[in-house]
PDB file of C-alpha atoms in Angstrom:
ATOM      1  CA  MET F   1      -9.640  19.597   9.557  1.00  0.00           C
ATOM      2  CA  THR F   2     -11.196  19.715   5.943  1.00  0.00           C
ATOM      3  CA  TYR F   3     -10.425  15.965   4.235  1.00  0.00           C
ATOM      4  CA  SER F   4     -10.516  16.218   0.278  1.00  0.00           C
ATOM      5  CA  GLU F   5     -12.899  14.648  -1.950  1.00  0.00           C
ATOM      6  CA  LYS F   6     -10.762  12.204  -2.747  1.00  0.00           C
ATOM      7  CA  ILE F   7      -9.239  11.271   0.888  1.00  0.00           C
ATOM      8  CA  LEU F   8     -13.154  10.464   1.930  1.00  0.00           C
ATOM      9  CA  GLU F   9     -14.178   8.628  -1.646  1.00  0.00           C
ATOM     10  CA  ARG F  10     -11.160   6.145  -0.852  1.00  0.00           C
ATOM     11  CA  PHE F  11     -12.421   6.524   3.267  1.00  0.00           C
ATOM     12  CA  GLU F  12     -16.501   6.116   2.462  1.00  0.00           C
ATOM     13  CA  ASN F  13     -15.990   3.978  -0.054  1.00  0.00           C
ATOM     14  CA  PRO F  14     -13.120   1.204   0.218  1.00  0.00           C
ATOM     15  CA  LYS F  15     -12.523  -1.575  -2.786  1.00  0.00           C
ATOM     16  CA  HIS F  16      -8.989  -3.548  -1.439  1.00  0.00           C
ATOM     17  CA  VAL F  17     -10.168  -3.746   2.123  1.00  0.00           C
ATOM     18  CA  GLY F  18      -9.146  -7.363   3.202  1.00  0.00           C
ATOM     19  CA  SER F  19      -6.651 -10.016   4.528  1.00  0.00           C
ATOM     20  CA  MET F  20      -4.409 -12.886   2.752  1.00  0.00           C
ATOM     21  CA  ASP F  21      -2.725 -15.780   3.711  1.00  0.00           C
ATOM     22  CA  LYS F  22       0.660 -14.288   5.247  1.00  0.00           C
ATOM     23  CA  THR F  23       2.558 -18.107   4.807  1.00  0.00           C
ATOM     24  CA  ASP F  24       1.481 -18.532   0.619  1.00  0.00           C
ATOM     25  CA  LEU F  25       4.645 -17.605  -0.746  1.00  0.00           C
ATOM     26  CA  ASN F  26       2.963 -15.481  -3.150  1.00  0.00           C
ATOM     27  CA  VAL F  27       1.937 -13.188  -1.122  1.00  0.00           C
ATOM     28  CA  GLY F  28       4.315 -10.076   0.298  1.00  0.00           C
ATOM     29  CA  THR F  29       2.833  -9.070   3.697  1.00  0.00           C
ATOM     30  CA  GLY F  30       3.781  -5.335   4.750  1.00  0.00           C
ATOM     31  CA  LEU F  31       4.030  -3.738   8.183  1.00  0.00           C
ATOM     32  CA  ALA F  32       4.694  -0.458   9.027  1.00  0.00           C
ATOM     33  CA  GLY F  33       3.218   1.994  11.316  1.00  0.00           C
ATOM     34  CA  SER F  34       4.121   5.364  13.751  1.00  0.00           C
ATOM     35  CA  VAL F  35       3.954   5.464  16.599  1.00  0.00           C
ATOM     36  CA  SER F  36       3.577   8.794  17.121  1.00  0.00           C
ATOM     37  CA  CYS F  37       0.042   9.181  15.463  1.00  0.00           C
ATOM     38  CA  GLY F  38      -1.036   5.776  16.511  1.00  0.00           C
ATOM     39  CA  ASP F  39      -1.741   4.635  12.698  1.00  0.00           C
ATOM     40  CA  ILE F  40      -0.750   0.659  11.578  1.00  0.00           C
ATOM     41  CA  LEU F  41      -0.956  -0.448   7.989  1.00  0.00           C
ATOM     42  CA  LYS F  42      -0.409  -4.150   7.009  1.00  0.00           C
ATOM     43  CA  LEU F  43      -0.269  -4.067   2.818  1.00  0.00           C
ATOM     44  CA  GLN F  44      -0.385  -7.319   1.259  1.00  0.00           C
ATOM     45  CA  LEU F  45       0.746  -8.247  -1.941  1.00  0.00           C
ATOM     46  CA  LYS F  46       0.125 -11.073  -4.573  1.00  0.00           C
ATOM     47  CA  ILE F  47       2.762 -11.956  -6.615  1.00  0.00           C
ATOM     48  CA  ASN F  48       3.103 -13.946  -9.549  1.00  0.00           C
ATOM     49  CA  PRO F  49       6.846 -15.410  -8.881  1.00  0.00           C
ATOM     50  CA  GLU F  50       7.662 -15.550 -12.707  1.00  0.00           C
ATOM     51  CA  THR F  51       6.592 -12.145 -13.818  1.00  0.00           C
ATOM     52  CA  LYS F  52       6.603 -10.317 -10.817  1.00  0.00           C
ATOM     53  CA  ILE F  53       4.346  -8.348 -11.937  1.00  0.00           C
ATOM     54  CA  ILE F  54       1.397  -7.335  -8.773  1.00  0.00           C
ATOM     55  CA  GLU F  55      -1.710  -9.276  -9.406  1.00  0.00           C
ATOM     56  CA  ASN F  56      -3.710  -8.313  -6.415  1.00  0.00           C
ATOM     57  CA  ALA F  57      -3.530  -5.387  -2.882  1.00  0.00           C
ATOM     58  CA  VAL F  58      -5.805  -5.667  -0.097  1.00  0.00           C
ATOM     59  CA  TRP F  59      -5.317  -3.531   2.923  1.00  0.00           C
ATOM     60  CA  LYS F  60      -5.758  -3.127   6.612  1.00  0.00           C
ATOM     61  CA  THR F  61      -5.294  -0.093   8.245  1.00  0.00           C
ATOM     62  CA  PHE F  62      -5.980   1.650  12.418  1.00  0.00           C
ATOM     63  CA  GLY F  63      -5.851   4.715  11.548  1.00  0.00           C
ATOM     64  CA  CYS F  64      -7.454   8.299  10.119  1.00  0.00           C
ATOM     65  CA  ALA F  65      -9.241   8.334   7.166  1.00  0.00           C
ATOM     66  CA  SER F  66      -5.660   9.747   5.478  1.00  0.00           C
ATOM     67  CA  ALA F  67      -3.897   7.141   6.634  1.00  0.00           C
ATOM     68  CA  MET F  68      -7.081   4.517   4.727  1.00  0.00           C
ATOM     69  CA  ALA F  69      -7.199   6.568   2.086  1.00  0.00           C
ATOM     70  CA  SER F  70      -3.603   6.454   1.390  1.00  0.00           C
ATOM     71  CA  SER F  71      -3.890   2.553   1.372  1.00  0.00           C
ATOM     72  CA  GLU F  72      -6.547   2.155  -0.749  1.00  0.00           C
ATOM     73  CA  TYR F  73      -4.897   4.603  -3.523  1.00  0.00           C
ATOM     74  CA  VAL F  74      -1.956   2.526  -3.059  1.00  0.00           C
ATOM     75  CA  CYS F  75      -3.624  -0.847  -3.392  1.00  0.00           C
ATOM     76  CA  GLU F  76      -5.541   1.101  -6.705  1.00  0.00           C
ATOM     77  CA  ILE F  77      -2.204   2.269  -8.636  1.00  0.00           C
ATOM     78  CA  ILE F  78       0.041  -1.333  -6.990  1.00  0.00           C
ATOM     79  CA  LYS F  79      -2.124  -3.387  -9.174  1.00  0.00           C
ATOM     80  CA  ASN F  80      -1.158  -4.979 -12.213  1.00  0.00           C
ATOM     81  CA  MET F  81       2.267  -3.220 -11.499  1.00  0.00           C
ATOM     82  CA  HIS F  82       6.360  -4.992 -12.037  1.00  0.00           C
ATOM     83  CA  ILE F  83       7.646  -5.341  -8.699  1.00  0.00           C
ATOM     84  CA  LYS F  84      10.024  -2.779 -10.376  1.00  0.00           C
ATOM     85  CA  ASP F  85       7.334  -0.111 -10.698  1.00  0.00           C
ATOM     86  CA  ALA F  86       5.962  -1.198  -7.624  1.00  0.00           C
ATOM     87  CA  GLU F  87       9.575  -0.064  -5.837  1.00  0.00           C
ATOM     88  CA  ASN F  88       9.611   3.075  -7.295  1.00  0.00           C
ATOM     89  CA  ILE F  89       6.455   4.554  -5.948  1.00  0.00           C
ATOM     90  CA  GLN F  90       6.865   7.355  -3.041  1.00  0.00           C
ATOM     91  CA  ASN F  91       5.252   9.217  -0.952  1.00  0.00           C
ATOM     92  CA  LYS F  92       4.809  12.758  -3.047  1.00  0.00           C
ATOM     93  CA  GLN F  93       3.097  10.761  -5.455  1.00  0.00           C
ATOM     94  CA  ILE F  94      -0.018   9.900  -2.760  1.00  0.00           C
ATOM     95  CA  VAL F  95       0.238  13.259  -1.220  1.00  0.00           C
ATOM     96  CA  ASP F  96      -0.372  14.901  -4.976  1.00  0.00           C
ATOM     97  CA  GLU F  97      -3.240  12.792  -5.959  1.00  0.00           C
ATOM     98  CA  LEU F  98      -4.724  13.000  -2.708  1.00  0.00           C
ATOM     99  CA  PHE F  99      -4.380  16.822  -1.990  1.00  0.00           C
ATOM    100  CA  LEU F 100      -2.558  15.314   2.292  1.00  0.00           C
ATOM    101  CA  PRO F 101      -2.938  18.364   4.339  1.00  0.00           C
ATOM    102  CA  PRO F 102       1.043  19.339   5.588  1.00  0.00           C
ATOM    103  CA  VAL F 103       0.293  17.342   8.927  1.00  0.00           C
ATOM    104  CA  LYS F 104      -1.147  13.512   7.325  1.00  0.00           C
ATOM    105  CA  VAL F 105       1.997  13.890   4.933  1.00  0.00           C
ATOM    106  CA  HIS F 106       3.344  10.986   7.295  1.00  0.00           C
ATOM    107  CA  CYS F 107       0.239   8.107   6.083  1.00  0.00           C
ATOM    108  CA  SER F 108       1.962   8.535   2.710  1.00  0.00           C
ATOM    109  CA  VAL F 109       5.028   7.303   3.944  1.00  0.00           C
ATOM    110  CA  LEU F 110       3.555   4.342   6.188  1.00  0.00           C
ATOM    111  CA  ALA F 111       2.041   3.063   2.485  1.00  0.00           C
ATOM    112  CA  GLU F 112       5.299   4.001   0.878  1.00  0.00           C
ATOM    113  CA  ASP F 113       6.640   2.118   3.760  1.00  0.00           C
ATOM    114  CA  ALA F 114       4.629  -1.035   3.914  1.00  0.00           C
ATOM    115  CA  ILE F 115       5.225  -1.478  -0.385  1.00  0.00           C
ATOM    116  CA  LYS F 116       8.925  -1.900   0.450  1.00  0.00           C
ATOM    117  CA  ALA F 117       8.168  -3.954   3.867  1.00  0.00           C
ATOM    118  CA  ALA F 118       6.325  -6.083   1.440  1.00  0.00           C
ATOM    119  CA  LEU F 119       8.058  -6.684  -1.489  1.00  0.00           C
ATOM    120  CA  LYS F 120      10.735  -7.640   0.979  1.00  0.00           C
ATOM    121  CA  ASP F 121       8.544  -9.943   2.698  1.00  0.00           C
ATOM    122  CA  TRP F 122       7.974 -11.342  -0.881  1.00  0.00           C
ATOM    123  CA  LYS F 123      11.501 -11.589  -2.062  1.00  0.00           C
ATOM    124  CA  ASN F 124      12.473 -13.359   1.007  1.00  0.00           C
ATOM    125  CA  LYS F 125       9.968 -16.363   0.223  1.00  0.00           C
ATOM    126  CA  GLN F 126      11.383 -16.479  -2.863  1.00  0.00           C
ATOM    127  CA  ASN F 127      14.872 -16.342  -2.237  1.00  0.00           C
ATOM    128  CA  VAL F 128      14.741 -13.153  -4.608  1.00  0.00           C
ATOM    129  CA  SER F 129      18.343 -11.223  -4.294  1.00  0.00           C
ATOM    130  CA  GLN F 130      16.934  -7.812  -2.838  1.00  0.00           C
TER     131      GLN F 130
END
């Protein structure tokens, strides 16, 4: 399989790999996985509770280059974004940016699902209505 330059760049030079304290009330943790392909993504977002701005985003992914590149791209675009805008990120945006091959579109779905899960986790910690 041939990967786009954008996928390879993010895969080979990740800047947002990491982990945060999941017990921190300002950190939302989202897990997403696909049993069929074996990709698993953990996305963590540090959110300012007053401004609802995502101040930091990190990921750990078990999977292919497309899954890792999708995770990295999401962290790039989501930092300094309001949670309302982050909730509207759709997998097509990730597909279009990275030129994901059709067989790897599920990687972008994992990233979208992880965003939603991380925001839900943060809201639950903040007792913010969904």
